GROMACS .gro file of C-alpha atoms in nm:
model
  179
    1MET     CA    1  -1.241  -2.726  -8.451
    2LYS     CA    2  -0.973  -2.967  -8.521
    3THR     CA    3  -0.851  -3.102  -8.882
    4THR     CA    4  -0.967  -3.455  -8.828
    5ARG     CA    5  -1.310  -3.305  -8.720
    6TRP     CA    6  -1.344  -3.087  -9.005
    7ILE     CA    7  -1.286  -3.334  -9.249
    8SER     CA    8  -1.523  -3.620  -9.088
    9PHE     CA    9  -1.816  -3.320  -9.062
   10THR     CA   10  -1.746  -3.157  -9.396
   11GLY     CA   11  -1.747  -3.552  -9.547
   12ILE     CA   12  -2.065  -3.627  -9.363
   13GLY     CA   13  -2.206  -3.248  -9.626
   14ILE     CA   14  -2.076  -3.417  -9.892
   15ALA     CA   15  -2.218  -3.734  -9.854
   16LEU     CA   16  -2.518  -3.588  -9.734
   17PHE     CA   17  -2.514  -3.339 -10.106
   18VAL     CA   18  -2.500  -3.652 -10.354
   19VAL     CA   19  -2.798  -3.789 -10.138
   20PHE     CA   20  -3.060  -3.514 -10.217
   21THR     CA   21  -2.972  -3.478 -10.484
   22MET     CA   22  -3.000  -3.754 -10.582
   23CYS     CA   23  -3.313  -3.919 -10.423
   24LEU     CA   24  -3.524  -3.530 -10.424
   25GLN     CA   25  -3.528  -3.443 -10.801
   26VAL     CA   26  -3.831  -3.205 -10.860
   27PRO     CA   27  -3.848  -3.103 -11.237
   28VAL     CA   28  -3.894  -2.728 -11.315
   29PHE     CA   29  -3.745  -2.684 -11.627
   30GLU     CA   30  -3.674  -2.859 -11.954
   31ASN     CA   31  -3.421  -3.153 -11.873
   32TYR     CA   32  -3.350  -2.939 -11.546
   33TYR     CA   33  -3.459  -3.052 -11.171
   34LEU     CA   34  -3.417  -2.902 -10.897
   35CYS     CA   35  -3.046  -2.917 -10.653
   36ILE     CA   36  -3.228  -3.013 -10.339
   37GLY     CA   37  -2.845  -3.058 -10.281
   38TYR     CA   38  -2.783  -2.657 -10.135
   39ILE     CA   39  -2.951  -2.705  -9.867
   40VAL     CA   40  -2.757  -2.932  -9.718
   41MET     CA   41  -2.434  -2.654  -9.893
   42ALA     CA   42  -2.665  -2.363  -9.755
   43VAL     CA   43  -2.626  -2.522  -9.377
   44TYR     CA   44  -2.289  -2.601  -9.391
   45CYS     CA   45  -2.106  -2.254  -9.465
   46SER     CA   46  -2.414  -2.145  -9.191
   47THR     CA   47  -2.274  -2.415  -8.917
   48ALA     CA   48  -1.943  -2.436  -9.042
   49GLY     CA   49  -1.823  -2.122  -9.229
   50GLY     CA   50  -1.711  -2.097  -9.639
   51LEU     CA   51  -1.427  -2.368  -9.712
   52SER     CA   52  -1.656  -2.675  -9.564
   53GLY     CA   53  -1.959  -2.516  -9.777
   54ALA     CA   54  -1.777  -2.519 -10.026
   55ALA     CA   55  -1.601  -2.798  -9.994
   56VAL     CA   56  -1.951  -2.920  -9.968
   57GLY     CA   57  -2.097  -2.820 -10.261
   58THR     CA   58  -1.806  -2.875 -10.458
   59LEU     CA   59  -1.708  -3.212 -10.444
   60GLY     CA   60  -2.053  -3.257 -10.362
   61VAL     CA   61  -2.131  -3.235 -10.730
   62ILE     CA   62  -1.799  -3.381 -10.875
   63LEU     CA   63  -1.927  -3.698 -10.652
   64TYR     CA   64  -2.295  -3.694 -10.778
   65CYS     CA   65  -2.129  -3.607 -11.180
   66VAL     CA   66  -1.922  -3.920 -11.110
   67LEU     CA   67  -2.210  -4.143 -11.035
   68THR     CA   68  -2.437  -4.090 -11.250
   69GLY     CA   69  -2.226  -3.978 -11.525
   70GLY     CA   70  -2.373  -3.680 -11.601
   71LEU     CA   71  -2.013  -3.532 -11.651
   72ARG     CA   72  -2.033  -3.262 -11.916
   73GLY     CA   73  -2.178  -3.014 -11.646
   74MET     CA   74  -1.953  -3.089 -11.401
   75PRO     CA   75  -1.697  -2.857 -11.458
   76GLY     CA   76  -1.815  -2.526 -11.464
   77TRP     CA   77  -2.114  -2.668 -11.153
   78ALA     CA   78  -1.828  -2.742 -10.918
   79ALA     CA   79  -1.612  -2.432 -10.986
   80GLY     CA   80  -1.952  -2.219 -10.931
   81ASN     CA   81  -1.950  -2.379 -10.640
   82VAL     CA   82  -1.622  -2.270 -10.533
   83LEU     CA   83  -1.777  -1.899 -10.508
   84ILE     CA   84  -2.085  -1.997 -10.361
   85GLY     CA   85  -1.943  -2.125 -10.103
   86LEU     CA   86  -1.676  -1.898 -10.019
   87LEU     CA   87  -1.945  -1.570 -10.025
   88LEU     CA   88  -2.239  -1.769  -9.889
   89GLY     CA   89  -1.969  -1.819  -9.574
   90ALA     CA   90  -1.874  -1.508  -9.575
   91ALA     CA   91  -2.211  -1.351  -9.524
   92PHE     CA   92  -2.329  -1.633  -9.270
   93ALA     CA   93  -2.037  -1.451  -9.120
   94VAL     CA   94  -2.115  -1.100  -9.143
   95SER     CA   95  -2.506  -1.165  -9.056
   96ARG     CA   96  -2.457  -1.298  -8.698
   97ARG     CA   97  -2.343  -0.911  -8.655
   98ALA     CA   98  -2.662  -0.846  -8.698
   99ARG     CA   99  -2.913  -0.762  -8.436
  100SER     CA  100  -3.204  -0.809  -8.558
  101ARG     CA  101  -3.333  -1.108  -8.749
  102ALA     CA  102  -3.470  -0.965  -9.054
  103VAL     CA  103  -3.154  -0.820  -9.099
  104ARG     CA  104  -2.992  -1.085  -9.130
  105TYR     CA  105  -3.172  -1.298  -9.359
  106MET     CA  106  -3.159  -0.963  -9.582
  107ILE     CA  107  -2.779  -1.005  -9.496
  108CYS     CA  108  -2.773  -1.317  -9.677
  109ALA     CA  109  -3.128  -1.350  -9.921
  110ILE     CA  110  -2.842  -1.050 -10.113
  111ALA     CA  111  -2.594  -1.292 -10.105
  112VAL     CA  112  -2.729  -1.515 -10.229
  113ILE     CA  113  -2.892  -1.330 -10.488
  114ILE     CA  114  -2.500  -1.204 -10.601
  115ALA     CA  115  -2.350  -1.542 -10.521
  116CYS     CA  116  -2.525  -1.763 -10.707
  117ALA     CA  117  -2.540  -1.486 -10.970
  118GLY     CA  118  -2.128  -1.520 -10.986
  119GLY     CA  119  -2.086  -1.872 -10.957
  120ILE     CA  120  -2.373  -2.025 -11.171
  121LEU     CA  121  -2.386  -1.681 -11.476
  122GLY     CA  122  -2.079  -1.573 -11.378
  123VAL     CA  123  -1.777  -1.906 -11.308
  124LYS     CA  124  -1.996  -2.141 -11.464
  125SER     CA  125  -2.092  -1.987 -11.737
  126ILE     CA  126  -1.739  -1.837 -11.819
  127THR     CA  127  -1.615  -2.230 -11.774
  128GLU     CA  128  -1.867  -2.382 -12.022
  129SER     CA  129  -1.834  -2.076 -12.244
  130ILE     CA  130  -1.409  -2.236 -12.260
  131LEU     CA  131  -1.444  -2.591 -12.201
  132TYR     CA  132  -1.718  -2.652 -12.539
  133ALA     CA  133  -1.602  -2.364 -12.713
  134GLN     CA  134  -1.932  -2.125 -12.787
  135PRO     CA  135  -1.971  -1.752 -12.694
  136PHE     CA  136  -2.024  -1.647 -12.359
  137GLY     CA  137  -2.351  -1.542 -12.285
  138VAL     CA  138  -2.543  -1.820 -12.513
  139ARG     CA  139  -2.417  -2.022 -12.177
  140VAL     CA  140  -2.564  -1.738 -11.917
  141LEU     CA  141  -2.868  -1.760 -12.124
  142LYS     CA  142  -2.862  -2.119 -12.052
  143ASN     CA  143  -2.747  -2.143 -11.700
  144SER     CA  144  -3.036  -1.869 -11.641
  145TYR     CA  145  -3.258  -2.160 -11.586
  146ALA     CA  146  -3.004  -2.260 -11.329
  147PHE     CA  147  -2.987  -1.964 -11.123
  148VAL     CA  148  -3.324  -1.899 -11.063
  149ALA     CA  149  -3.356  -2.259 -10.958
  150ASP     CA  150  -3.056  -2.277 -10.782
  151ALA     CA  151  -3.100  -1.892 -10.613
  152ALA     CA  152  -3.497  -2.069 -10.507
  153VAL     CA  153  -3.370  -2.341 -10.318
  154LEU     CA  154  -3.088  -2.122 -10.070
  155LEU     CA  155  -3.332  -1.878 -10.042
  156ALA     CA  156  -3.580  -2.128  -9.901
  157SER     CA  157  -3.274  -2.317  -9.678
  158LEU     CA  158  -3.220  -1.950  -9.462
  159PRO     CA  159  -3.551  -2.050  -9.254
  160LEU     CA  160  -3.327  -2.416  -9.180
  161CYS     CA  161  -2.997  -2.234  -9.192
  162GLY     CA  162  -3.100  -1.998  -8.876
  163VAL     CA  163  -3.222  -2.284  -8.713
  164ILE     CA  164  -2.973  -2.587  -8.733
  165SER     CA  165  -2.672  -2.219  -8.698
  166ARG     CA  166  -2.904  -2.142  -8.331
  167TYR     CA  167  -2.871  -2.535  -8.195
  168ALA     CA  168  -2.529  -2.569  -8.355
  169ALA     CA  169  -2.378  -2.326  -8.100
  170ALA     CA  170  -2.598  -2.483  -7.793
  171HIS     CA  171  -2.534  -2.828  -7.891
  172SER     CA  172  -2.265  -2.925  -8.126
  173PRO     CA  173  -1.967  -3.122  -7.969
  174PHE     CA  174  -1.753  -2.855  -8.285
  175GLY     CA  175  -1.840  -2.543  -8.089
  176ALA     CA  176  -2.069  -2.247  -8.245
  177PRO     CA  177  -2.081  -2.190  -8.639
  178ALA     CA  178  -1.724  -2.054  -8.761
  179GLU     CA  179  -1.721  -1.670  -8.849
   0.00000   0.00000   0.00000
């Protein structure tokens, strides 16, 4: 994909991430809503690769936090999305080599759990531990609900990613999904 097309395509994804996150708020825990924007991030990881998916997740979170005034959690959430996007993009690329649809979904499901654990329980917790001078274990416990909710959204989005990737491979002016 050419640079201009990639930037435009990724910019659309960032906007969609913000819109989905702001407009579709489903409460699951006290003061926490499902981040439906993760569906957009997963689709971008699947169709355009990990770099585009990471950009959508990271810049989408930053823009969402700026627009809503929720800057307190932004640094850790944005940094965690870099790892999540890159790992999911790599997992989608690897899963395309599998012949069985069940194996493809298993690879992606395992990658979602590992990526969310690393991004939310790891990177987000470390970042917040440093920024807010709280013990790492406390941050991991506080972020555990985000891990469960965000992993659930990403796991639920896997079938949609498969459908959109197949459609993109056949009809997209940008070419086949990134490897």
